[in-house]
Amino acid sequence: MHNSEAMALSAALLAVAGELTQRIHDGVVDRGFEGLRPVHGFAFARLAPGGATVTDLAVHLGVTKQAASQLVDEIVRKGYAERRPHPGDARARLVVLTERGWACARAAEEAAADAVRTWGDLLGEGEVRALLAQLLRIAPNGPIRPSW
Amino acid sequence: MHNSEAMALSAALLAVAGELTQRIHDGVVDRGFEGLRPVHGFAFARLAPGGATVTDLAVHLGVTKQAASQLVDEIVRKGYAERRPHPGDARARLVVLTERGWACARAAEEAAADAVRTWGDLLGEGEVRALLAQLLRIAPNGPIRPSW
DNA sequence: CTACATGGTCAAGCAGCTTGACCATTCCCG
DNA sequence: CGGGAATGGTCAAGCTGCTTGACCATGTAG
């Protein structure tokens, strides 16, 4: 594999990732959820299972906990999440999605499915599944960096 | 393909793209090119073929031309590029890479190849080529958005 | 030649992140 | 236990990279 091929792979990967992010964001806006940015989606992904603390979010997003705290302020103010006392640790607060937050997360899933469906039209479903399998094997476990 | 699979694919794709960006950046720093951010790499990719104007860069990066102009200021000040008069249009300036700029671009290629090589170790070279082929077929032609 | 379009820069403002300081609670160990 | 260190969280100030708006120089069309 030559260097130029590696660069082509990198460029294609980044272009596809960027377009996917944009399409999910557009789809979420189209479904009536405004005032959010892609980074909020990454936060929702971490909040969805059962809530998370501000520090958890900060690690997941690769930012300081102050930045994560501001981000939580924002989604709380806009009605997508709320801070509840943390059971078992009076220092911490558990940030959980509201019903509107869940609706937004479902909208993001639908938008992602729409985008992936267009790939299925181009590649065939089998190839898309192969793509998923390959990516899962090389995906890291680290934080999802929202901006570069 | 269910919504949850689409989300898994999206998350994996974004995680891989983010890690790749990080690894290329780290590799470039390791090779002695400092004071750069990933967005500069996207700019280099557009400058490399034979130079570009500020407006070209702005479109390619999806930012205003003022922002692109500042970015050019930066890489010029750091010795990676220079502004030359544009042949055939006295309004425009052609931004071209310096020798140091070319060296940095080669370093980025090497770093990208290193990262891709680790995927080859995991997947096998054939699978990596398949990945490249699939991505090329779904990659858009639009601007590469440096930050979300 | 005039009128508008295009390439580029200057200036000011803003949003999102950082560093630094601080308080409350919990953990660990003598 | 008790008391210092570690952890979760917020407040405040500052910086950086981007935006909008204004402007000048050059090109293009009538």
PDB file of C-alpha atoms in Angstrom, chain A:
ATOM      1  CA  MET A   1       0.000   0.000   0.000  1.00  0.00           C
ATOM      2  CA  HIS A   2       1.621   3.208  -1.181  1.00  0.00           C
ATOM      3  CA  ASN A   3       1.587   6.515   0.651  1.00  0.00           C
ATOM      4  CA  SER A   4      -0.663   8.060  -1.951  1.00  0.00           C
ATOM      5  CA  GLU A   5      -3.220   5.318  -1.398  1.00  0.00           C
ATOM      6  CA  ALA A   6      -3.079   5.916   2.328  1.00  0.00           C
ATOM      7  CA  MET A   7      -3.757   9.589   1.731  1.00  0.00           C
ATOM      8  CA  ALA A   8      -6.642   8.780  -0.584  1.00  0.00           C
ATOM      9  CA  LEU A   9      -8.101   6.494   2.057  1.00  0.00           C
ATOM     10  CA  SER A  10      -7.689   9.159   4.717  1.00  0.00           C
ATOM     11  CA  ALA A  11      -9.273  11.854   2.590  1.00  0.00           C
ATOM     12  CA  ALA A  12     -12.199   9.645   1.647  1.00  0.00           C
ATOM     13  CA  LEU A  13     -12.722   8.606   5.242  1.00  0.00           C
ATOM     14  CA  LEU A  14     -12.702  12.171   6.476  1.00  0.00           C
ATOM     15  CA  ALA A  15     -14.966  13.357   3.687  1.00  0.00           C
ATOM     16  CA  VAL A  16     -17.479  10.617   4.379  1.00  0.00           C
ATOM     17  CA  ALA A  17     -17.388  11.246   8.106  1.00  0.00           C
ATOM     18  CA  GLY A  18     -17.873  14.959   7.583  1.00  0.00           C
ATOM     19  CA  GLU A  19     -20.776  14.471   5.247  1.00  0.00           C
ATOM     20  CA  LEU A  20     -22.415  11.973   7.561  1.00  0.00           C
ATOM     21  CA  THR A  21     -22.172  14.408  10.448  1.00  0.00           C
ATOM     22  CA  GLN A  22     -23.694  17.126   8.317  1.00  0.00           C
ATOM     23  CA  ARG A  23     -26.525  14.917   7.136  1.00  0.00           C
ATOM     24  CA  ILE A  24     -27.417  13.755  10.625  1.00  0.00           C
ATOM     25  CA  HIS A  25     -27.410  17.331  11.804  1.00  0.00           C
ATOM     26  CA  ASP A  26     -29.604  18.478   8.918  1.00  0.00           C
ATOM     27  CA  GLY A  27     -31.993  15.599   9.517  1.00  0.00           C
ATOM     28  CA  VAL A  28     -32.304  16.472  13.193  1.00  0.00           C
ATOM     29  CA  VAL A  29     -33.033  20.097  12.334  1.00  0.00           C
ATOM     30  CA  ASP A  30     -35.613  19.030   9.740  1.00  0.00           C
ATOM     31  CA  ARG A  31     -37.402  17.061  12.433  1.00  0.00           C
ATOM     32  CA  GLY A  32     -37.819  20.170  14.524  1.00  0.00           C
ATOM     33  CA  PHE A  33     -34.891  20.149  16.953  1.00  0.00           C
ATOM     34  CA  GLU A  34     -33.043  23.421  16.653  1.00  0.00           C
ATOM     35  CA  GLY A  35     -30.253  25.183  18.449  1.00  0.00           C
ATOM     36  CA  LEU A  36     -28.086  22.079  18.573  1.00  0.00           C
ATOM     37  CA  ARG A  37     -24.701  21.328  17.061  1.00  0.00           C
ATOM     38  CA  PRO A  38     -23.154  17.984  16.167  1.00  0.00           C
ATOM     39  CA  VAL A  39     -21.197  17.956  19.407  1.00  0.00           C
ATOM     40  CA  HIS A  40     -24.496  17.757  21.290  1.00  0.00           C
ATOM     41  CA  GLY A  41     -25.233  14.558  19.448  1.00  0.00           C
ATOM     42  CA  PHE A  42     -22.030  13.026  20.738  1.00  0.00           C
ATOM     43  CA  ALA A  43     -23.078  14.093  24.213  1.00  0.00           C
ATOM     44  CA  PHE A  44     -26.535  12.560  23.778  1.00  0.00           C
ATOM     45  CA  ALA A  45     -24.922   9.283  22.794  1.00  0.00           C
ATOM     46  CA  ARG A  46     -23.177   9.204  26.148  1.00  0.00           C
ATOM     47  CA  LEU A  47     -26.210  10.351  28.128  1.00  0.00           C
ATOM     48  CA  ALA A  48     -28.687   7.983  26.539  1.00  0.00           C
ATOM     49  CA  PRO A  49     -27.925   4.678  28.277  1.00  0.00           C
ATOM     50  CA  GLY A  50     -28.797   5.903  31.744  1.00  0.00           C
ATOM     51  CA  GLY A  51     -27.394   9.330  32.296  1.00  0.00           C
ATOM     52  CA  ALA A  52     -23.850  10.450  32.942  1.00  0.00           C
ATOM     53  CA  THR A  53     -21.931  12.879  35.092  1.00  0.00           C
ATOM     54  CA  VAL A  54     -20.305  16.007  33.774  1.00  0.00           C
ATOM     55  CA  THR A  55     -16.879  14.444  34.222  1.00  0.00           C
ATOM     56  CA  ASP A  56     -17.927  11.350  32.260  1.00  0.00           C
ATOM     57  CA  LEU A  57     -19.057  13.591  29.446  1.00  0.00           C
ATOM     58  CA  ALA A  58     -15.845  15.588  29.507  1.00  0.00           C
ATOM     59  CA  VAL A  59     -13.758  12.435  29.108  1.00  0.00           C
ATOM     60  CA  HIS A  60     -16.032  11.099  26.390  1.00  0.00           C
ATOM     61  CA  LEU A  61     -15.833  14.312  24.397  1.00  0.00           C
ATOM     62  CA  GLY A  62     -12.172  15.003  25.059  1.00  0.00           C
ATOM     63  CA  VAL A  63     -12.726  18.442  26.584  1.00  0.00           C
ATOM     64  CA  THR A  64     -12.329  19.950  30.041  1.00  0.00           C
ATOM     65  CA  LYS A  65     -15.079  19.407  32.550  1.00  0.00           C
ATOM     66  CA  GLN A  66     -15.758  23.137  32.527  1.00  0.00           C
ATOM     67  CA  ALA A  67     -16.537  22.943  28.834  1.00  0.00           C
ATOM     68  CA  ALA A  68     -18.692  19.875  29.399  1.00  0.00           C
ATOM     69  CA  SER A  69     -20.509  21.724  32.183  1.00  0.00           C
ATOM     70  CA  GLN A  70     -21.293  24.619  29.844  1.00  0.00           C
ATOM     71  CA  LEU A  71     -22.554  22.199  27.240  1.00  0.00           C
ATOM     72  CA  VAL A  72     -24.845  20.619  29.833  1.00  0.00           C
ATOM     73  CA  ASP A  73     -26.080  24.093  30.814  1.00  0.00           C
ATOM     74  CA  GLU A  74     -27.046  24.603  27.217  1.00  0.00           C
ATOM     75  CA  ILE A  75     -28.960  21.384  26.649  1.00  0.00           C
ATOM     76  CA  VAL A  76     -30.667  21.769  30.031  1.00  0.00           C
ATOM     77  CA  ARG A  77     -31.704  25.338  29.188  1.00  0.00           C
ATOM     78  CA  LYS A  78     -33.119  24.105  25.887  1.00  0.00           C
ATOM     79  CA  GLY A  79     -35.082  21.349  27.549  1.00  0.00           C
ATOM     80  CA  TYR A  80     -33.209  18.282  26.309  1.00  0.00           C
ATOM     81  CA  ALA A  81     -31.794  17.134  29.635  1.00  0.00           C
ATOM     82  CA  GLU A  82     -31.952  17.818  33.358  1.00  0.00           C
ATOM     83  CA  ARG A  83     -29.590  17.549  36.290  1.00  0.00           C
ATOM     84  CA  ARG A  84     -30.689  15.174  39.018  1.00  0.00           C
ATOM     85  CA  PRO A  85     -28.932  14.357  42.262  1.00  0.00           C
ATOM     86  CA  HIS A  86     -26.607  11.403  41.897  1.00  0.00           C
ATOM     87  CA  PRO A  87     -27.717   8.383  43.910  1.00  0.00           C
ATOM     88  CA  GLY A  88     -24.815   7.386  46.094  1.00  0.00           C
ATOM     89  CA  ASP A  89     -22.521  10.369  45.595  1.00  0.00           C
ATOM     90  CA  ALA A  90     -23.704  13.726  46.888  1.00  0.00           C
ATOM     91  CA  ARG A  91     -20.917  15.539  45.039  1.00  0.00           C
ATOM     92  CA  ALA A  92     -21.981  14.354  41.610  1.00  0.00           C
ATOM     93  CA  ARG A  93     -25.002  15.207  39.533  1.00  0.00           C
ATOM     94  CA  LEU A  94     -26.545  12.742  37.119  1.00  0.00           C
ATOM     95  CA  VAL A  95     -27.437  14.371  33.827  1.00  0.00           C
ATOM     96  CA  VAL A  96     -30.327  12.531  32.162  1.00  0.00           C
ATOM     97  CA  LEU A  97     -32.263  13.121  28.956  1.00  0.00           C
ATOM     98  CA  THR A  98     -35.780  14.522  29.183  1.00  0.00           C
ATOM     99  CA  GLU A  99     -38.569  13.148  27.006  1.00  0.00           C
ATOM    100  CA  ARG A 100     -37.707  15.795  24.453  1.00  0.00           C
ATOM    101  CA  GLY A 101     -34.087  14.692  24.657  1.00  0.00           C
ATOM    102  CA  TRP A 102     -35.111  11.124  23.874  1.00  0.00           C
ATOM    103  CA  ALA A 103     -37.211  12.309  20.948  1.00  0.00           C
ATOM    104  CA  CYS A 104     -34.190  14.167  19.608  1.00  0.00           C
ATOM    105  CA  ALA A 105     -32.003  11.095  19.981  1.00  0.00           C
ATOM    106  CA  ARG A 106     -34.539   9.057  18.030  1.00  0.00           C
ATOM    107  CA  ALA A 107     -34.570  11.741  15.337  1.00  0.00           C
ATOM    108  CA  ALA A 108     -30.795  11.462  15.086  1.00  0.00           C
ATOM    109  CA  GLU A 109     -31.092   7.705  14.678  1.00  0.00           C
ATOM    110  CA  GLU A 110     -33.579   8.140  11.891  1.00  0.00           C
ATOM    111  CA  ALA A 111     -31.392  10.690  10.152  1.00  0.00           C
ATOM    112  CA  ALA A 112     -28.390   8.387  10.446  1.00  0.00           C
ATOM    113  CA  ALA A 113     -30.422   5.524   9.036  1.00  0.00           C
ATOM    114  CA  ASP A 114     -31.486   7.721   6.119  1.00  0.00           C
ATOM    115  CA  ALA A 115     -27.882   8.592   5.330  1.00  0.00           C
ATOM    116  CA  VAL A 116     -26.744   4.993   5.586  1.00  0.00           C
ATOM    117  CA  ARG A 117     -29.622   3.945   3.353  1.00  0.00           C
ATOM    118  CA  THR A 118     -28.255   6.068   0.511  1.00  0.00           C
ATOM    119  CA  TRP A 119     -24.986   4.199   0.887  1.00  0.00           C
ATOM    120  CA  GLY A 120     -26.898   0.955   0.652  1.00  0.00           C
ATOM    121  CA  ASP A 121     -28.310   2.154  -2.641  1.00  0.00           C
ATOM    122  CA  LEU A 122     -24.816   2.767  -3.936  1.00  0.00           C
ATOM    123  CA  LEU A 123     -22.969  -0.222  -2.542  1.00  0.00           C
ATOM    124  CA  GLY A 124     -25.595  -2.820  -1.804  1.00  0.00           C
ATOM    125  CA  GLU A 125     -26.555  -3.802   1.703  1.00  0.00           C
ATOM    126  CA  GLY A 126     -23.972  -6.534   1.965  1.00  0.00           C
ATOM    127  CA  GLU A 127     -21.133  -4.118   1.278  1.00  0.00           C
ATOM    128  CA  VAL A 128     -22.449  -1.683   3.852  1.00  0.00           C
ATOM    129  CA  ARG A 129     -22.517  -4.430   6.437  1.00  0.00           C
ATOM    130  CA  ALA A 130     -18.969  -5.327   5.478  1.00  0.00           C
ATOM    131  CA  LEU A 131     -18.006  -1.682   5.914  1.00  0.00           C
ATOM    132  CA  LEU A 132     -19.551  -1.682   9.378  1.00  0.00           C
ATOM    133  CA  ALA A 133     -17.708  -4.847  10.325  1.00  0.00           C
ATOM    134  CA  GLN A 134     -14.383  -3.470   9.124  1.00  0.00           C
ATOM    135  CA  LEU A 135     -14.814  -0.163  10.908  1.00  0.00           C
ATOM    136  CA  LEU A 136     -15.818  -1.838  14.153  1.00  0.00           C
ATOM    137  CA  ARG A 137     -12.612  -3.826  14.113  1.00  0.00           C
ATOM    138  CA  ILE A 138     -10.399  -0.782  13.773  1.00  0.00           C
ATOM    139  CA  ALA A 139     -12.469   1.692  15.813  1.00  0.00           C
ATOM    140  CA  PRO A 140     -10.701   2.910  18.939  1.00  0.00           C
ATOM    141  CA  ASN A 141     -12.300   3.087  22.345  1.00  0.00           C
ATOM    142  CA  GLY A 142     -11.095   6.577  23.128  1.00  0.00           C
ATOM    143  CA  PRO A 143     -13.072   9.803  23.228  1.00  0.00           C
ATOM    144  CA  ILE A 144     -14.905  10.994  20.143  1.00  0.00           C
ATOM    145  CA  ARG A 145     -13.234  14.271  19.337  1.00  0.00           C
ATOM    146  CA  PRO A 146     -15.900  16.694  18.238  1.00  0.00           C
ATOM    147  CA  SER A 147     -13.597  19.201  16.598  1.00  0.00           C
ATOM    148  CA  TRP A 148     -10.122  19.063  15.192  1.00  0.00           C
TER     149      TRP A 148
END
